[in-house]
Short mmCIF file of C-alpha atoms in Angstrom, two decimals:
data_model
loop_
_atom_site.label_atom_id
_atom_site.label_comp_id
_atom_site.label_asym_id
_atom_site.label_seq_id
_atom_site.Cartn_x
_atom_site.Cartn_y
_atom_site.Cartn_z
CA MET S 1 81.31 210.73 293.98
CA ALA S 2 79.91 214.00 292.63
CA ASP S 3 78.31 214.65 289.26
CA GLU S 4 79.96 217.18 286.94
CA ASN S 5 76.78 219.30 286.99
CA GLU S 6 76.77 219.75 290.75
CA SER S 7 75.79 222.98 292.49
CA ARG S 8 77.64 224.38 295.48
CA ARG S 9 74.68 224.38 297.89
CA ARG S 10 73.01 221.09 297.08
CA VAL S 11 74.64 218.21 295.23
CA ARG S 12 73.59 214.84 293.85
CA HIS S 13 76.15 212.53 295.36
CA LEU S 14 76.49 209.21 293.58
CA GLN S 15 76.89 205.93 295.37
CA ARG S 16 78.93 203.56 293.21
CA GLU S 17 78.55 199.81 292.88
CA LEU S 18 81.36 197.76 291.37
CA ARG S 19 80.51 194.43 289.76
CA PRO S 20 83.04 192.32 287.86
CA GLY S 21 82.57 192.49 284.10
CA LEU S 22 80.00 195.32 284.25
CA PRO S 23 80.20 199.12 284.01
CA ILE S 24 79.96 200.97 287.31
CA GLN S 25 76.39 201.26 288.59
CA VAL S 26 75.59 204.58 290.30
CA THR S 27 72.72 205.62 292.55
CA ALA S 28 71.91 209.28 293.21
CA ILE S 29 71.66 210.43 296.85
CA GLU S 30 70.70 214.03 297.67
CA VAL S 31 73.10 215.60 300.19
CA THR S 32 73.15 219.14 301.68
CA ASP S 33 76.43 221.11 301.95
CA PRO S 34 78.76 218.38 300.68
CA SER S 35 82.53 218.71 300.67
CA GLU S 36 83.67 220.06 297.31
CA LEU S 37 86.16 218.38 295.04
CA SER S 38 89.75 219.40 295.57
CA PRO S 39 91.05 221.91 292.98
CA PRO S 40 93.25 219.29 291.20
CA CYS S 41 90.35 216.82 291.04
CA ALA S 42 87.95 219.46 289.72
CA ALA S 43 90.53 220.47 287.09
CA MET S 44 90.90 216.83 286.00
CA VAL S 45 87.12 216.48 285.64
CA LYS S 46 86.91 219.49 283.31
CA THR S 47 90.00 218.52 281.31
CA LEU S 48 89.02 214.89 280.82
CA ARG S 49 85.57 215.93 279.66
CA THR S 50 87.23 218.01 276.92
CA TYR S 51 89.62 215.13 276.18
CA ARG S 52 86.70 212.73 275.65
CA GLU S 53 84.84 215.13 273.37
CA ALA S 54 87.97 215.87 271.33
CA GLY S 55 88.72 212.17 270.88
CA LEU S 56 85.20 211.41 269.63
CA GLU S 57 85.39 214.30 267.17
CA LEU S 58 88.70 213.02 265.79
CA VAL S 59 87.43 209.48 265.15
CA LYS S 60 84.27 210.83 263.54
CA GLY S 61 86.08 213.34 261.37
CA GLN S 62 89.78 213.60 260.54
CA TYR S 63 90.60 210.01 261.54
CA ALA S 64 87.34 208.31 260.57
CA SER S 65 89.16 205.98 258.15
CA VAL S 66 91.23 204.49 261.00
CA ARG S 67 88.54 204.62 263.67
CA GLU S 68 88.93 200.91 264.48
CA LEU S 69 92.58 201.49 265.40
CA ALA S 70 91.68 204.04 268.07
CA PRO S 71 91.78 202.94 271.73
CA PRO S 72 88.33 201.70 272.83
CA HIS S 73 87.78 204.61 275.23
CA LEU S 74 88.16 207.04 272.29
CA ARG S 75 85.95 205.05 269.88
CA VAL S 76 82.75 205.09 271.95
CA PRO S 77 81.17 207.65 274.31
CA CYS S 78 82.27 206.83 277.86
CA HIS S 79 81.43 207.77 281.41
CA ILE S 80 84.63 208.89 283.12
CA TYR S 81 85.20 208.34 286.84
CA VAL S 82 87.97 210.33 288.56
CA VAL S 83 88.90 209.11 292.05
CA CYS S 84 91.45 211.35 293.79
CA CYS S 85 93.30 209.44 296.51
CA PRO S 86 95.87 211.05 298.82
CA ASP S 87 98.73 209.43 296.88
CA GLY S 88 97.39 209.44 293.31
CA VAL S 89 94.40 209.48 291.00
CA ILE S 90 92.47 206.64 289.36
CA VAL S 91 90.63 207.35 286.09
CA ARG S 92 88.22 204.76 284.72
CA TYR S 93 86.35 204.88 281.39
CA ASP S 94 83.08 202.92 281.08
CA ALA S 95 81.01 202.70 277.89
CA ALA S 96 77.96 204.96 278.32
CA GLY S 97 75.72 202.95 276.00
CA GLU S 98 72.45 204.81 275.43
CA GLU S 99 73.05 207.15 278.38
CA GLU S 100 74.40 210.67 278.10
CA PRO S 101 78.12 210.37 278.97
CA LYS S 102 79.16 212.00 282.24
CA VAL S 103 82.40 212.83 284.00
CA ARG S 104 82.24 212.19 287.74
CA GLY S 105 84.82 212.98 290.36
CA ALA S 106 85.31 211.92 293.97
CA CYS S 107 87.72 212.54 296.83
CA PRO S 108 87.04 209.57 299.15
CA ASP S 109 86.25 210.65 302.69
CA ARG S 110 88.06 207.65 304.16
CA HIS S 111 91.28 208.63 302.38
CA GLU S 112 91.82 205.26 300.79
CA SER S 113 95.20 204.87 299.13
CA LEU S 114 95.94 203.79 295.58
CA THR S 115 97.01 200.39 296.96
CA GLU S 116 93.47 199.85 298.24
CA MET S 117 91.49 201.47 295.43
CA ALA S 118 93.30 200.44 292.24
CA PRO S 119 92.56 196.67 292.38
CA ALA S 120 88.85 197.28 293.00
CA PHE S 121 88.43 199.89 290.27
CA SER S 122 90.41 197.82 287.71
CA GLU S 123 88.69 194.51 288.64
CA GLN S 124 91.94 193.08 290.05
CA VAL S 125 94.00 193.84 286.93
CA ILE S 126 96.09 196.77 288.23
CA HIS S 127 97.87 196.49 291.56
CA ILE S 128 100.00 199.06 293.37
CA SER S 129 103.15 197.60 294.88
CA ASP S 130 106.82 198.52 294.98
CA ASP S 131 107.68 194.85 295.58
CA PRO S 132 105.65 192.67 293.18
CA GLU S 133 107.74 189.59 294.03
CA THR S 134 106.26 189.43 297.52
CA TYR S 135 102.86 190.95 296.75
CA VAL S 136 99.96 188.48 296.87
CA PRO S 137 96.64 189.65 295.35
CA LYS S 138 93.62 189.20 297.59
CA GLN S 139 91.58 187.76 294.72
CA GLU S 140 91.88 186.87 291.06
CA GLY S 141 90.70 189.06 288.21
CA PRO S 142 89.58 188.11 284.69
CA GLY S 143 91.36 185.02 283.40
CA ILE S 144 92.41 183.73 280.00
CA ILE S 145 91.98 179.99 279.38
CA VAL S 146 93.81 178.14 276.60
CA ASN S 147 92.08 174.94 275.42
CA ARG S 148 92.88 172.30 272.85
CA ARG S 149 90.76 169.62 271.21
CA ASP S 150 91.68 165.99 271.79
CA GLU S 151 91.28 163.13 269.32
CA GLN S 152 87.56 162.83 270.16
CA GLY S 153 86.96 166.55 269.57
CA LYS S 154 86.57 167.31 273.29
CA GLU S 155 88.04 170.55 274.61
CA VAL S 156 90.83 170.03 277.15
CA GLU S 157 92.25 172.91 279.18
CA VAL S 158 95.96 173.46 278.56
CA THR S 159 96.59 176.42 280.84
CA ARG S 160 95.02 179.53 282.31
CA PHE S 161 96.49 182.79 283.47
CA TYR S 162 95.36 186.07 284.97
CA PRO S 163 96.81 189.26 283.45
CA MET S 164 97.99 191.70 286.11
CA ILE S 165 99.98 194.93 286.06
CA PHE S 166 102.07 195.93 289.04
CA VAL S 167 102.48 199.68 289.36
CA PRO S 168 104.95 201.54 291.61
CA GLU S 169 103.45 203.71 294.32
CA ARG S 170 105.10 206.88 293.04
CA ILE S 171 107.10 208.40 290.23
CA PRO S 172 110.85 207.61 290.49
CA ALA S 173 112.78 210.31 292.30
CA ASP S 174 115.06 210.93 289.32
CA PHE S 175 112.17 211.34 286.86
CA LYS S 176 112.02 214.81 285.37
CA LEU S 177 108.40 215.87 285.20
CA PRO S 178 107.63 217.57 281.85
CA PRO S 179 106.04 221.00 282.27
CA PRO S 180 102.60 221.91 280.88
CA PRO S 181 101.19 221.61 278.27
CA ALA S 182 102.88 218.18 278.04
CA ARG S 183 100.58 215.28 278.83
CA PRO S 184 100.82 214.35 282.54
CA PRO S 185 102.71 211.07 282.99
CA CYS S 186 100.81 207.92 283.94
CA LEU S 187 101.87 205.38 286.52
CA ALA S 188 99.75 202.94 284.49
CA SER S 189 97.56 203.13 281.40
CA LEU S 190 95.65 200.11 280.14
CA HIS S 191 92.68 199.53 277.87
CA ARG S 192 90.69 196.33 277.64
CA GLU S 193 91.89 195.21 274.18
CA LEU S 194 95.05 193.10 274.34
CA GLN S 195 97.35 192.00 271.53
CA LEU S 196 98.15 188.32 272.04
CA GLN S 197 100.83 186.23 270.36
CA MET S 198 101.27 182.48 270.72
CA HIS S 199 104.35 180.65 269.49
CA GLY S 200 104.29 176.92 268.87
CA VAL S 201 105.11 173.94 266.70
CA SER S 202 102.59 172.32 264.33
CA HIS S 203 102.64 168.67 263.33
CA PRO S 204 100.09 166.14 262.02
CA ALA S 205 97.96 164.65 264.79
CA ASP S 206 98.65 161.07 263.68
CA THR S 207 102.45 161.37 263.71
CA PRO S 208 104.89 161.68 266.64
CA LEU S 209 106.39 165.06 267.41
CA LYS S 210 109.80 165.57 265.83
CA ALA S 211 112.74 165.60 268.20
CA ILE S 212 114.13 168.65 266.41
CA PRO S 213 111.40 170.57 264.53
CA THR S 214 112.35 172.22 261.26
CA ALA S 215 111.87 175.93 260.61
CA SER S 216 108.64 175.28 258.70
CA ASP S 217 107.10 173.53 261.72
CA TYR S 218 107.05 176.67 263.88
CA PHE S 219 104.11 179.05 263.85
CA ILE S 220 103.06 182.35 265.40
CA ALA S 221 99.38 183.01 266.11
CA HIS S 222 98.52 186.67 266.56
CA GLY S 223 95.17 188.17 267.50
CA LEU S 224 93.21 190.74 269.44
CA MET S 225 91.11 189.90 272.48
CA SER S 226 89.12 191.92 274.99
CA LEU S 227 89.35 191.39 278.72
CA ALA S 228 86.07 190.42 280.35
CA VAL S 229 85.88 193.63 282.38
CA GLY S 230 83.33 196.41 282.67
CA TRP S 231 85.73 199.21 281.77
CA GLN S 232 87.15 200.38 278.47
CA ALA S 233 90.34 201.83 279.98
CA VAL S 234 91.93 202.55 283.35
CA GLU S 235 94.68 205.07 284.09
CA ILE S 236 96.65 205.76 287.27
CA TYR S 237 98.19 209.22 287.73
CA PRO S 238 100.35 210.77 290.43
CA ARG S 239 98.86 213.73 292.30
CA LEU S 240 99.68 216.87 290.30
CA ASP S 241 98.65 220.50 290.71
CA GLU S 242 95.76 221.86 288.66
CA GLU S 243 98.19 223.75 286.38
CA TYR S 244 98.89 220.38 284.67
CA TRP S 245 95.17 219.83 284.01
CA GLN S 246 93.85 222.53 281.74
CA PRO S 247 91.05 221.91 279.19
CA GLN S 248 92.90 223.82 276.44
CA TYR S 249 95.57 221.08 276.41
CA ALA S 250 93.16 218.16 276.12
CA ALA S 251 92.54 218.16 272.34
CA ALA S 252 96.27 217.81 271.62
CA TRP S 253 96.48 214.91 274.13
CA ALA S 254 93.59 213.10 272.43
CA GLN S 255 95.25 213.41 269.02
CA LEU S 256 98.58 212.27 270.48
CA ASP S 257 96.97 209.17 272.02
CA LEU S 258 95.21 208.36 268.75
CA LEU S 259 98.40 208.73 266.68
CA ASN S 260 100.29 206.61 269.20
CA ALA S 261 97.72 203.80 268.83
CA ILE S 262 97.99 203.95 265.02
CA ALA S 263 101.80 203.90 265.19
CA GLN S 264 101.77 200.86 267.50
CA HIS S 265 99.40 199.04 265.13
CA ASN S 266 101.66 199.77 262.15
CA ILE S 267 104.78 198.61 264.03
CA ILE S 268 103.11 195.29 264.89
CA GLU S 269 101.77 194.85 261.34
CA ASN S 270 105.21 195.51 259.84
CA ALA S 271 106.86 193.04 262.22
CA LEU S 272 104.33 190.34 261.33
CA HIS S 273 104.72 191.09 257.64
CA ARG S 274 108.46 190.49 257.89
CA LEU S 275 107.70 187.08 259.37
CA ASP S 276 105.06 186.27 256.75
CA GLY S 277 105.88 187.85 253.40
CA ARG S 278 102.94 186.11 251.69
CA ARG S 279 100.28 187.54 253.96
CA ALA S 280 99.27 190.31 251.55
CA ALA S 281 98.84 187.80 248.71
CA ARG S 282 96.71 185.53 250.93
CA GLU S 283 94.52 188.41 252.03
CA GLN S 284 94.03 189.52 248.43
CA ALA S 285 93.13 185.96 247.36
CA ALA S 286 90.70 185.62 250.27
CA LYS S 287 89.01 188.88 249.29
CA LEU S 288 88.67 187.75 245.66
CA LEU S 289 87.19 184.41 246.71
CA GLU S 290 84.72 186.16 248.98
CA GLU S 291 83.59 188.39 246.10
CA PHE S 292 83.35 185.40 243.77
CA GLU S 293 81.37 183.37 246.30
CA SER S 294 78.74 186.12 246.42
CA LEU S 295 78.34 185.79 242.63
CA LEU S 296 77.73 182.06 242.86
CA LEU S 297 74.15 182.72 243.93
CA GLY S 298 73.31 184.35 240.60
CA PRO S 299 73.46 183.81 236.84
CA GLU S 300 76.42 182.68 234.75
CA GLU S 301 77.43 185.89 232.97
CA PRO S 302 78.52 187.92 236.04
CA CYS S 303 80.65 184.94 237.08
CA HIS S 304 82.16 184.79 233.60
CA GLN S 305 83.05 188.48 233.66
CA PHE S 306 84.54 188.19 237.15
CA LEU S 307 86.70 185.22 236.08
CA LYS S 308 87.69 187.11 232.95
CA THR S 309 88.97 189.94 235.16
CA HIS S 310 90.60 187.53 237.63
CA PRO S 311 91.71 184.50 235.57
CA ASN S 312 94.18 183.43 238.28
CA LEU S 313 91.26 181.94 240.17
CA LEU S 314 91.03 179.29 237.44
CA CYS S 315 94.67 178.89 236.44
CA ALA S 316 97.36 180.57 238.51
CA THR S 317 100.20 179.42 236.24
CA HIS S 318 98.92 180.63 232.84
CA ASP S 319 100.93 182.90 230.58
CA ALA S 320 98.03 183.64 228.21
CA VAL S 321 94.24 183.43 228.40
CA TRP S 322 91.42 183.75 225.84
CA SER S 323 87.76 184.29 226.60
CA LYS S 324 85.00 183.12 224.23
CA LEU S 325 87.47 181.48 221.85
CA PRO S 326 85.61 179.86 218.88
CA PHE S 327 86.10 176.24 217.86
CA GLY S 328 84.17 176.21 214.59
CA GLU S 329 80.50 176.65 215.46
CA HIS S 330 81.24 176.24 219.17
CA VAL S 331 82.72 178.80 221.57
CA SER S 332 84.71 178.00 224.70
CA ASP S 333 84.32 180.03 227.87
CA PHE S 334 88.07 180.13 228.55
CA VAL S 335 91.28 178.75 227.11
CA PHE S 336 94.50 179.00 229.13
CA ARG S 337 98.03 178.43 227.91
CA GLU S 338 100.58 177.43 230.52
CA PRO S 339 104.37 177.98 230.29
CA CYS S 340 104.98 174.32 229.41
CA ASN S 341 102.79 174.82 226.31
CA ASP S 342 99.87 172.94 227.81
CA TYR S 343 96.37 174.26 227.20
CA LEU S 344 93.43 174.25 229.56
CA LEU S 345 89.86 174.45 228.24
CA VAL S 346 87.14 175.64 230.61
CA GLU S 347 83.36 175.45 230.28
CA ILE S 348 81.29 177.06 233.04
CA GLU S 349 77.60 176.67 233.81
CA ALA S 350 75.26 178.86 235.85
CA PRO S 351 76.34 178.45 239.51
CA TYR S 352 72.82 177.99 240.86
CA ARG S 353 72.24 174.90 238.71
CA GLU S 354 72.72 171.54 240.34
CA LEU S 355 75.02 169.08 238.60
CA PHE S 356 73.75 165.78 240.02
CA ARG S 357 70.40 164.26 240.87
CA GLN S 358 69.69 162.76 244.28
CA ASN S 359 70.44 159.29 242.90
CA GLY S 360 73.92 160.44 241.83
CA HIS S 361 73.22 160.56 238.08
CA PRO S 362 74.32 163.71 236.19
CA ARG S 363 71.76 166.34 235.35
CA GLN S 364 71.27 167.73 231.86
CA GLU S 365 73.39 170.80 232.72
CA LEU S 366 76.40 168.60 233.46
CA THR S 367 75.97 166.41 230.38
CA HIS S 368 75.67 169.60 228.32
CA ALA S 369 78.99 170.88 229.69
CA ILE S 370 80.63 167.53 228.94
CA GLY S 371 79.17 167.61 225.46
CA GLN S 372 80.59 171.09 224.91
CA ILE S 373 84.10 169.91 225.63
CA ASP S 374 83.59 166.81 223.48
CA ASP S 375 82.61 169.11 220.62
CA TRP S 376 85.78 171.18 221.10
CA LEU S 377 87.94 168.07 221.10
CA CYS S 378 86.25 166.77 217.97
CA TYR S 379 86.84 170.07 216.24
CA ILE S 380 90.50 170.03 217.22
CA GLN S 381 90.84 166.41 216.08
CA ASP S 382 89.16 167.12 212.74
CA ASN S 383 91.26 170.20 212.06
CA LYS S 384 94.71 168.90 213.04
CA PRO S 385 96.00 168.84 209.43
CA LYS S 386 95.08 172.52 209.02
CA SER S 387 97.04 173.54 212.09
CA GLY S 388 100.19 171.69 211.04
CA SER S 389 100.63 170.21 214.51
CA TRP S 390 99.40 167.23 216.45
CA VAL S 391 97.15 167.39 219.44
CA ILE S 392 96.76 165.02 222.35
CA ALA S 393 93.51 165.24 224.29
CA THR S 394 93.62 164.37 227.98
CA MET S 395 90.54 163.66 230.05
CA GLY S 396 89.97 165.59 233.25
CA ARG S 397 86.94 166.92 235.11
CA ILE S 398 84.42 169.39 233.81
CA GLY S 399 84.80 173.10 234.49
CA ALA S 400 81.41 173.84 235.96
CA PHE S 401 80.63 175.65 239.20
CA ASP S 402 77.67 174.72 241.35
CA GLY S 403 78.44 176.99 244.30
CA HIS S 404 79.99 174.15 246.28
CA GLU S 405 82.32 172.27 244.00
CA HIS S 406 84.84 173.73 241.58
CA ASN S 407 85.06 170.82 239.17
CA THR S 408 88.02 170.78 236.81
CA PHE S 409 88.37 170.65 233.09
CA ASP S 410 89.44 168.82 229.97
CA ALA S 411 92.80 169.92 228.61
CA PHE S 412 94.85 169.36 225.50
CA THR S 413 98.49 169.87 224.54
CA SER S 414 99.78 171.16 221.27
CA PRO S 415 103.57 171.17 220.69
CA GLY S 416 103.01 173.35 217.68
CA GLY S 417 101.62 176.16 219.84
#
């Protein structure tokens, strides 16, 4: 395998070492008068170097806002290994880490075929076979194990499987090869990040499984996982002339691959959204709670202002809300009116204050909050004749926040509004 900076008279040849789950390890060996790369292989080395640089520029600049949607081999600087076999070409992208990224090409002297080379370079994920039904891999690649927890909390293996891709040895005879500058077609293209979906039925652990589950019992779990391999991406190409591999085409290919990844992400997101129409609302609520939780480490007033801006966190069913509403000499933190003409009174205390002592007795901060609500209720009771309506006070919990518990509140109803 020759470095991209080789000279014609004396070349650093690189001896590769493949280890499962790790990037390729290379060792430099000085060789005199080596065989040069074939013209197509040399053209691929130059073009893929430009492709890599163009992709990194796109995710740093024009597409920086969607960088995380880019394929992994375009998000990070990668070494690129180009292995030109007699019947095709293997391209492997490995994260360069702190090293200066290189593009290295090789035309194996032993003329190994794709069938021999692809499993080794892909860590047994990609296999070349025109008859996958009878093909038996020599060894297993990275596996995915699905576990569950039993009643005692112990993990029990449910199943395991080994993702594999079977690739034909050549392009179909009836395939019309697009002319340059179209991107050369791949026999296989795979990066390490996989979209996984699991379909199942949920039911309480202490009840028997229903014979016929209802629609609400079914669930879909969707997520992203990375294969435990040393590469970021692997591609298999047919042997094409150097006219298909020109550096001036590479920037357009990088942008096309990036846009394709974004489009695939949006298609999946839209499909999931159709299955779960409340996802956006849940994500918004989760974001609000995360922001509110960060305020619970500080004083009361920022929490009050946040709740004033987002009153749904306290009462999702209100049709009116008042902040700092006076009850004579006393002022409530919040008063909510609900559609059924019920009212909710809320008193908050500084989140960092503890409500109970170690012996379980209430601290002064809690008794103060209770006293506040008692004062409101007394004021309402004393001023009923002035309002021309009757009021019923109902006891609840106190609306104080201690960072761990969201205790509830005293409420009252007033048919007169």
